[in-house]
């Protein structure tokens, strides 16, 4: 790092500004030998706090990300593993353990939404894609019917869907507007027919989508 700082100082003709949050004094001493202008972020806060509490900081590394004594940690990991194991209809036999199941066309945001809910709230979310092969006579599969009370649909604007799919498979039938429009239309018809709640994910962030799903489904967050 010192070599990079010195190289930058030489090439630019000015000292690089270094903002650091290092707690290891030995490492800070090495960095201080560079030709950079160092600003210790911690010193602005720690010195006054040490004075106020009449106590020295422990300067412990990794406390903000520590998993010790975190009752939610294993629950979060298990929920993430569940979302990954039950992605894209991979293991429908485990749907009895799911808190909810997202359904919708390919690339409408099911996977990132499931992972976000798992990471942030410990929700066990599975997802099942409704593909082109399903569209001829679109019906809920036996596995989905069995857990209909857990189903929630995601839909998306066909223009946006075509743009997303084109990044993956450019100039293909899969990414054509006509195909996207057809799939979205058929899925929305099926969701209405089956009386399954759904939202349009086009203009919402994954955080907003997740919050709306949990509220509409009445699923309690495992932690906040």
PDB file of C-alpha atoms in Angstrom:
ATOM      1  CA  UNK A   1       0.000   0.000   0.000  1.00  0.00           C
ATOM      2  CA  UNK A   2       2.857   2.346   0.825  1.00  0.00           C
ATOM      3  CA  UNK A   3       4.362   1.647  -2.587  1.00  0.00           C
ATOM      4  CA  UNK A   4       1.067   2.490  -4.319  1.00  0.00           C
ATOM      5  CA  UNK A   5       0.671   5.719  -2.328  1.00  0.00           C
ATOM      6  CA  UNK A   6       4.233   6.806  -3.086  1.00  0.00           C
ATOM      7  CA  UNK A   7       3.816   5.989  -6.779  1.00  0.00           C
ATOM      8  CA  UNK A   8       0.613   8.076  -6.901  1.00  0.00           C
ATOM      9  CA  UNK A   9       2.330  10.973  -5.133  1.00  0.00           C
ATOM     10  CA  UNK A  10       5.198  10.894  -7.615  1.00  0.00           C
ATOM     11  CA  UNK A  11       3.026  10.657 -10.729  1.00  0.00           C
ATOM     12  CA  UNK A  12       0.519  13.333  -9.625  1.00  0.00           C
ATOM     13  CA  UNK A  13       2.979  15.691  -7.974  1.00  0.00           C
ATOM     14  CA  UNK A  14       0.776  16.018  -4.862  1.00  0.00           C
ATOM     15  CA  UNK A  15       0.308  13.970  -1.723  1.00  0.00           C
ATOM     16  CA  UNK A  16      -2.642  11.567  -1.822  1.00  0.00           C
ATOM     17  CA  UNK A  17      -5.159  12.053   0.992  1.00  0.00           C
ATOM     18  CA  UNK A  18      -5.594   8.880   3.049  1.00  0.00           C
ATOM     19  CA  UNK A  19      -8.658   8.365   5.227  1.00  0.00           C
ATOM     20  CA  UNK A  20      -8.017   5.444   7.533  1.00  0.00           C
ATOM     21  CA  UNK A  21      -9.882   3.490  10.188  1.00  0.00           C
ATOM     22  CA  UNK A  22      -6.993   1.255  11.147  1.00  0.00           C
ATOM     23  CA  UNK A  23      -6.887   0.115  14.776  1.00  0.00           C
ATOM     24  CA  UNK A  24      -3.628  -1.803  14.524  1.00  0.00           C
ATOM     25  CA  UNK A  25      -0.946   0.730  15.488  1.00  0.00           C
ATOM     26  CA  UNK A  26       1.876  -1.241  13.870  1.00  0.00           C
ATOM     27  CA  UNK A  27       0.119  -1.091  10.510  1.00  0.00           C
ATOM     28  CA  UNK A  28      -0.642   2.625  10.966  1.00  0.00           C
ATOM     29  CA  UNK A  29       3.034   3.302  11.715  1.00  0.00           C
ATOM     30  CA  UNK A  30       4.031   1.632   8.438  1.00  0.00           C
ATOM     31  CA  UNK A  31       1.379   3.549   6.479  1.00  0.00           C
ATOM     32  CA  UNK A  32       2.529   6.800   8.110  1.00  0.00           C
ATOM     33  CA  UNK A  33       5.919   6.383   6.402  1.00  0.00           C
ATOM     34  CA  UNK A  34       4.296   6.900   3.020  1.00  0.00           C
ATOM     35  CA  UNK A  35       4.152  10.196   1.148  1.00  0.00           C
ATOM     36  CA  UNK A  36       0.431  10.533   1.776  1.00  0.00           C
ATOM     37  CA  UNK A  37      -1.548  12.911   3.993  1.00  0.00           C
ATOM     38  CA  UNK A  38      -3.200  10.696   6.615  1.00  0.00           C
ATOM     39  CA  UNK A  39      -6.487  11.437   8.357  1.00  0.00           C
ATOM     40  CA  UNK A  40      -7.425   9.061  11.176  1.00  0.00           C
ATOM     41  CA  UNK A  41     -11.238   8.830  11.166  1.00  0.00           C
ATOM     42  CA  UNK A  42     -11.362   7.218  14.601  1.00  0.00           C
ATOM     43  CA  UNK A  43      -9.246   9.843  16.376  1.00  0.00           C
ATOM     44  CA  UNK A  44     -11.920  12.527  15.938  1.00  0.00           C
ATOM     45  CA  UNK A  45     -14.361  10.461  17.992  1.00  0.00           C
ATOM     46  CA  UNK A  46     -12.347   8.152  20.199  1.00  0.00           C
ATOM     47  CA  UNK A  47     -10.228  10.728  22.040  1.00  0.00           C
ATOM     48  CA  UNK A  48     -13.234  12.770  23.287  1.00  0.00           C
ATOM     49  CA  UNK A  49     -15.111   9.561  24.171  1.00  0.00           C
ATOM     50  CA  UNK A  50     -12.139   8.157  26.065  1.00  0.00           C
ATOM     51  CA  UNK A  51     -11.909  11.409  27.990  1.00  0.00           C
ATOM     52  CA  UNK A  52     -15.649  11.464  28.748  1.00  0.00           C
ATOM     53  CA  UNK A  53     -15.803   7.868  29.964  1.00  0.00           C
ATOM     54  CA  UNK A  54     -12.376   7.897  31.576  1.00  0.00           C
ATOM     55  CA  UNK A  55     -11.639   4.657  29.760  1.00  0.00           C
ATOM     56  CA  UNK A  56      -9.348   3.592  26.947  1.00  0.00           C
ATOM     57  CA  UNK A  57     -10.736   2.039  23.772  1.00  0.00           C
ATOM     58  CA  UNK A  58     -10.026  -1.662  23.355  1.00  0.00           C
ATOM     59  CA  UNK A  59      -9.344  -1.084  19.641  1.00  0.00           C
ATOM     60  CA  UNK A  60     -10.839  -4.488  18.869  1.00  0.00           C
ATOM     61  CA  UNK A  61     -10.934  -5.469  15.205  1.00  0.00           C
ATOM     62  CA  UNK A  62     -14.093  -6.827  13.547  1.00  0.00           C
ATOM     63  CA  UNK A  63     -16.646  -5.939  16.215  1.00  0.00           C
ATOM     64  CA  UNK A  64     -19.118  -4.431  13.733  1.00  0.00           C
ATOM     65  CA  UNK A  65     -19.280  -7.714  11.815  1.00  0.00           C
ATOM     66  CA  UNK A  66     -18.895 -10.090  14.734  1.00  0.00           C
ATOM     67  CA  UNK A  67     -21.242 -13.083  14.731  1.00  0.00           C
ATOM     68  CA  UNK A  68     -20.623 -14.076  18.329  1.00  0.00           C
ATOM     69  CA  UNK A  69     -23.718 -13.853  20.528  1.00  0.00           C
ATOM     70  CA  UNK A  70     -25.848 -13.147  17.442  1.00  0.00           C
ATOM     71  CA  UNK A  71     -29.003 -15.232  17.783  1.00  0.00           C
ATOM     72  CA  UNK A  72     -30.103 -14.308  14.263  1.00  0.00           C
ATOM     73  CA  UNK A  73     -26.960 -15.389  12.450  1.00  0.00           C
ATOM     74  CA  UNK A  74     -27.717 -19.086  11.953  1.00  0.00           C
ATOM     75  CA  UNK A  75     -31.336 -18.315  11.091  1.00  0.00           C
ATOM     76  CA  UNK A  76     -30.148 -15.915   8.387  1.00  0.00           C
ATOM     77  CA  UNK A  77     -27.707 -18.462   6.938  1.00  0.00           C
ATOM     78  CA  UNK A  78     -30.334 -21.212   6.923  1.00  0.00           C
ATOM     79  CA  UNK A  79     -32.813 -18.922   5.153  1.00  0.00           C
ATOM     80  CA  UNK A  80     -30.245 -17.990   2.493  1.00  0.00           C
ATOM     81  CA  UNK A  81     -29.368 -21.657   1.927  1.00  0.00           C
ATOM     82  CA  UNK A  82     -33.069 -22.441   1.614  1.00  0.00           C
ATOM     83  CA  UNK A  83     -33.532 -19.701  -1.004  1.00  0.00           C
ATOM     84  CA  UNK A  84     -30.575 -21.014  -3.016  1.00  0.00           C
ATOM     85  CA  UNK A  85     -31.629 -24.659  -2.750  1.00  0.00           C
ATOM     86  CA  UNK A  86     -35.187 -23.827  -3.818  1.00  0.00           C
ATOM     87  CA  UNK A  87     -34.383 -21.409  -6.622  1.00  0.00           C
ATOM     88  CA  UNK A  88     -36.171 -21.737  -9.989  1.00  0.00           C
ATOM     89  CA  UNK A  89     -38.376 -24.632  -8.932  1.00  0.00           C
ATOM     90  CA  UNK A  90     -35.373 -26.830  -8.149  1.00  0.00           C
ATOM     91  CA  UNK A  91     -36.834 -28.687  -5.147  1.00  0.00           C
ATOM     92  CA  UNK A  92     -40.595 -28.422  -4.885  1.00  0.00           C
ATOM     93  CA  UNK A  93     -40.688 -31.223  -2.306  1.00  0.00           C
ATOM     94  CA  UNK A  94     -39.406 -28.771   0.308  1.00  0.00           C
ATOM     95  CA  UNK A  95     -42.186 -26.227  -0.199  1.00  0.00           C
ATOM     96  CA  UNK A  96     -43.827 -27.345   3.040  1.00  0.00           C
ATOM     97  CA  UNK A  97     -40.933 -25.648   4.853  1.00  0.00           C
ATOM     98  CA  UNK A  98     -41.240 -22.378   2.882  1.00  0.00           C
ATOM     99  CA  UNK A  99     -42.714 -19.216   4.404  1.00  0.00           C
ATOM    100  CA  UNK A 100     -43.720 -18.104   0.914  1.00  0.00           C
ATOM    101  CA  UNK A 101     -43.221 -19.016  -2.747  1.00  0.00           C
ATOM    102  CA  UNK A 102     -42.749 -16.441  -5.512  1.00  0.00           C
ATOM    103  CA  UNK A 103     -43.989 -17.253  -9.012  1.00  0.00           C
ATOM    104  CA  UNK A 104     -43.609 -15.340 -12.261  1.00  0.00           C
ATOM    105  CA  UNK A 105     -41.912 -15.277 -15.648  1.00  0.00           C
ATOM    106  CA  UNK A 106     -38.177 -15.772 -15.985  1.00  0.00           C
ATOM    107  CA  UNK A 107     -36.078 -12.702 -15.031  1.00  0.00           C
ATOM    108  CA  UNK A 108     -38.798 -10.725 -13.282  1.00  0.00           C
ATOM    109  CA  UNK A 109     -36.837 -10.460 -10.008  1.00  0.00           C
ATOM    110  CA  UNK A 110     -37.830 -13.576  -8.072  1.00  0.00           C
ATOM    111  CA  UNK A 111     -34.349 -14.756  -7.068  1.00  0.00           C
ATOM    112  CA  UNK A 112     -32.941 -11.442  -5.763  1.00  0.00           C
ATOM    113  CA  UNK A 113     -36.168 -10.825  -3.855  1.00  0.00           C
ATOM    114  CA  UNK A 114     -35.983 -14.253  -2.192  1.00  0.00           C
ATOM    115  CA  UNK A 115     -32.344 -13.738  -1.242  1.00  0.00           C
ATOM    116  CA  UNK A 116     -33.008 -10.256   0.129  1.00  0.00           C
ATOM    117  CA  UNK A 117     -35.839 -11.502   2.343  1.00  0.00           C
ATOM    118  CA  UNK A 118     -33.640 -14.337   3.555  1.00  0.00           C
ATOM    119  CA  UNK A 119     -30.689 -12.101   4.369  1.00  0.00           C
ATOM    120  CA  UNK A 120     -32.597  -9.235   5.940  1.00  0.00           C
ATOM    121  CA  UNK A 121     -35.507 -10.953   7.635  1.00  0.00           C
ATOM    122  CA  UNK A 122     -34.723 -14.687   7.851  1.00  0.00           C
ATOM    123  CA  UNK A 123     -37.668 -15.533   5.572  1.00  0.00           C
ATOM    124  CA  UNK A 124     -37.579 -18.943   3.890  1.00  0.00           C
ATOM    125  CA  UNK A 125     -38.596 -17.984   0.366  1.00  0.00           C
ATOM    126  CA  UNK A 126     -38.686 -20.309  -2.635  1.00  0.00           C
ATOM    127  CA  UNK A 127     -39.407 -19.333  -6.222  1.00  0.00           C
ATOM    128  CA  UNK A 128     -40.898 -21.105  -9.203  1.00  0.00           C
ATOM    129  CA  UNK A 129     -40.496 -19.845 -12.801  1.00  0.00           C
ATOM    130  CA  UNK A 130     -43.381 -19.949 -15.269  1.00  0.00           C
ATOM    131  CA  UNK A 131     -41.595 -20.649 -18.559  1.00  0.00           C
ATOM    132  CA  UNK A 132     -42.471 -20.553 -22.238  1.00  0.00           C
ATOM    133  CA  UNK A 133     -43.254 -24.278 -22.128  1.00  0.00           C
ATOM    134  CA  UNK A 134     -45.957 -23.618 -19.511  1.00  0.00           C
ATOM    135  CA  UNK A 135     -47.780 -20.954 -21.517  1.00  0.00           C
ATOM    136  CA  UNK A 136     -49.785 -23.164 -23.891  1.00  0.00           C
ATOM    137  CA  UNK A 137     -52.165 -24.176 -21.122  1.00  0.00           C
ATOM    138  CA  UNK A 138     -50.979 -22.252 -18.092  1.00  0.00           C
ATOM    139  CA  UNK A 139     -52.094 -23.890 -14.855  1.00  0.00           C
ATOM    140  CA  UNK A 140     -50.702 -24.242 -11.359  1.00  0.00           C
ATOM    141  CA  UNK A 141     -48.704 -27.435 -11.018  1.00  0.00           C
ATOM    142  CA  UNK A 142     -49.680 -29.975  -8.378  1.00  0.00           C
ATOM    143  CA  UNK A 143     -46.778 -28.835  -6.169  1.00  0.00           C
ATOM    144  CA  UNK A 144     -47.938 -25.207  -6.375  1.00  0.00           C
ATOM    145  CA  UNK A 145     -51.625 -25.999  -5.854  1.00  0.00           C
ATOM    146  CA  UNK A 146     -50.756 -27.843  -2.668  1.00  0.00           C
ATOM    147  CA  UNK A 147     -49.216 -24.655  -1.262  1.00  0.00           C
ATOM    148  CA  UNK A 148     -51.457 -22.084  -2.920  1.00  0.00           C
ATOM    149  CA  UNK A 149     -51.801 -20.104   0.314  1.00  0.00           C
ATOM    150  CA  UNK A 150     -48.048 -19.423   0.177  1.00  0.00           C
ATOM    151  CA  UNK A 151     -47.978 -18.199  -3.435  1.00  0.00           C
ATOM    152  CA  UNK A 152     -47.276 -14.620  -4.451  1.00  0.00           C
ATOM    153  CA  UNK A 153     -46.792 -13.415  -8.018  1.00  0.00           C
ATOM    154  CA  UNK A 154     -44.292 -11.025  -9.553  1.00  0.00           C
ATOM    155  CA  UNK A 155     -44.954  -9.420 -12.908  1.00  0.00           C
ATOM    156  CA  UNK A 156     -43.019  -6.873 -14.956  1.00  0.00           C
ATOM    157  CA  UNK A 157     -43.391  -4.490 -17.870  1.00  0.00           C
ATOM    158  CA  UNK A 158     -42.694  -6.415 -21.122  1.00  0.00           C
ATOM    159  CA  UNK A 159     -40.353  -3.678 -22.405  1.00  0.00           C
ATOM    160  CA  UNK A 160     -38.245  -3.889 -19.261  1.00  0.00           C
ATOM    161  CA  UNK A 161     -38.316  -7.686 -19.332  1.00  0.00           C
ATOM    162  CA  UNK A 162     -37.112  -7.737 -22.948  1.00  0.00           C
ATOM    163  CA  UNK A 163     -34.215  -5.421 -22.051  1.00  0.00           C
ATOM    164  CA  UNK A 164     -33.176  -7.627 -19.119  1.00  0.00           C
ATOM    165  CA  UNK A 165     -33.403 -10.837 -21.133  1.00  0.00           C
ATOM    166  CA  UNK A 166     -31.530  -9.298 -24.049  1.00  0.00           C
ATOM    167  CA  UNK A 167     -28.502  -8.844 -21.792  1.00  0.00           C
ATOM    168  CA  UNK A 168     -28.509 -12.589 -21.167  1.00  0.00           C
ATOM    169  CA  UNK A 169     -29.570 -13.910 -24.589  1.00  0.00           C
ATOM    170  CA  UNK A 170     -29.407 -11.089 -27.148  1.00  0.00           C
ATOM    171  CA  UNK A 171     -31.476 -11.281 -30.324  1.00  0.00           C
ATOM    172  CA  UNK A 172     -33.249 -14.468 -29.251  1.00  0.00           C
ATOM    173  CA  UNK A 173     -36.894 -15.502 -29.181  1.00  0.00           C
ATOM    174  CA  UNK A 174     -36.553 -15.594 -25.385  1.00  0.00           C
ATOM    175  CA  UNK A 175     -35.673 -11.881 -25.283  1.00  0.00           C
ATOM    176  CA  UNK A 176     -38.050 -10.651 -28.019  1.00  0.00           C
ATOM    177  CA  UNK A 177     -40.718  -8.158 -27.006  1.00  0.00           C
ATOM    178  CA  UNK A 178     -43.450 -10.325 -28.511  1.00  0.00           C
ATOM    179  CA  UNK A 179     -42.447 -13.313 -26.381  1.00  0.00           C
ATOM    180  CA  UNK A 180     -42.069 -11.211 -23.243  1.00  0.00           C
ATOM    181  CA  UNK A 181     -45.428  -9.545 -23.778  1.00  0.00           C
ATOM    182  CA  UNK A 182     -47.106 -12.912 -24.358  1.00  0.00           C
ATOM    183  CA  UNK A 183     -45.636 -14.515 -21.234  1.00  0.00           C
ATOM    184  CA  UNK A 184     -46.456 -11.564 -18.979  1.00  0.00           C
ATOM    185  CA  UNK A 185     -50.018 -11.405 -20.280  1.00  0.00           C
ATOM    186  CA  UNK A 186     -50.624 -15.129 -19.778  1.00  0.00           C
ATOM    187  CA  UNK A 187     -49.121 -15.182 -16.289  1.00  0.00           C
ATOM    188  CA  UNK A 188     -51.182 -12.181 -15.157  1.00  0.00           C
ATOM    189  CA  UNK A 189     -54.347 -13.850 -16.501  1.00  0.00           C
ATOM    190  CA  UNK A 190     -53.541 -16.991 -14.537  1.00  0.00           C
ATOM    191  CA  UNK A 191     -52.776 -15.068 -11.336  1.00  0.00           C
ATOM    192  CA  UNK A 192     -56.104 -13.243 -11.551  1.00  0.00           C
ATOM    193  CA  UNK A 193     -57.962 -16.445 -12.354  1.00  0.00           C
ATOM    194  CA  UNK A 194     -56.417 -18.222  -9.359  1.00  0.00           C
ATOM    195  CA  UNK A 195     -56.930 -15.167  -7.120  1.00  0.00           C
ATOM    196  CA  UNK A 196     -53.212 -14.946  -6.277  1.00  0.00           C
ATOM    197  CA  UNK A 197     -51.871 -11.587  -5.127  1.00  0.00           C
ATOM    198  CA  UNK A 198     -49.131 -10.083  -7.300  1.00  0.00           C
ATOM    199  CA  UNK A 199     -47.236  -6.856  -7.853  1.00  0.00           C
ATOM    200  CA  UNK A 200     -45.459  -5.266 -10.794  1.00  0.00           C
ATOM    201  CA  UNK A 201     -41.733  -5.222 -10.002  1.00  0.00           C
ATOM    202  CA  UNK A 202     -40.806  -2.814 -12.828  1.00  0.00           C
ATOM    203  CA  UNK A 203     -40.438   0.405 -10.858  1.00  0.00           C
ATOM    204  CA  UNK A 204     -39.691  -0.921  -7.383  1.00  0.00           C
ATOM    205  CA  UNK A 205     -36.406  -1.784  -5.688  1.00  0.00           C
ATOM    206  CA  UNK A 206     -35.909  -5.236  -4.202  1.00  0.00           C
ATOM    207  CA  UNK A 207     -36.328  -3.668  -0.758  1.00  0.00           C
ATOM    208  CA  UNK A 208     -39.711  -2.202  -1.693  1.00  0.00           C
ATOM    209  CA  UNK A 209     -40.860  -5.403  -3.373  1.00  0.00           C
ATOM    210  CA  UNK A 210     -39.940  -7.450  -0.306  1.00  0.00           C
ATOM    211  CA  UNK A 211     -41.723  -5.096   2.076  1.00  0.00           C
ATOM    212  CA  UNK A 212     -44.905  -5.158  -0.013  1.00  0.00           C
ATOM    213  CA  UNK A 213     -44.864  -8.958  -0.222  1.00  0.00           C
ATOM    214  CA  UNK A 214     -44.459  -9.429   3.525  1.00  0.00           C
ATOM    215  CA  UNK A 215     -47.296  -6.993   4.258  1.00  0.00           C
ATOM    216  CA  UNK A 216     -49.713  -8.493   1.729  1.00  0.00           C
ATOM    217  CA  UNK A 217     -48.893 -12.078   2.715  1.00  0.00           C
ATOM    218  CA  UNK A 218     -48.968 -11.358   6.422  1.00  0.00           C
ATOM    219  CA  UNK A 219     -45.583 -13.046   6.909  1.00  0.00           C
ATOM    220  CA  UNK A 220     -43.778 -11.988  10.067  1.00  0.00           C
ATOM    221  CA  UNK A 221     -40.130 -11.016   9.852  1.00  0.00           C
ATOM    222  CA  UNK A 222     -37.960 -13.385  11.878  1.00  0.00           C
ATOM    223  CA  UNK A 223     -35.841 -10.441  13.004  1.00  0.00           C
ATOM    224  CA  UNK A 224     -35.411  -6.743  12.213  1.00  0.00           C
TER     225      UNK A 224
END
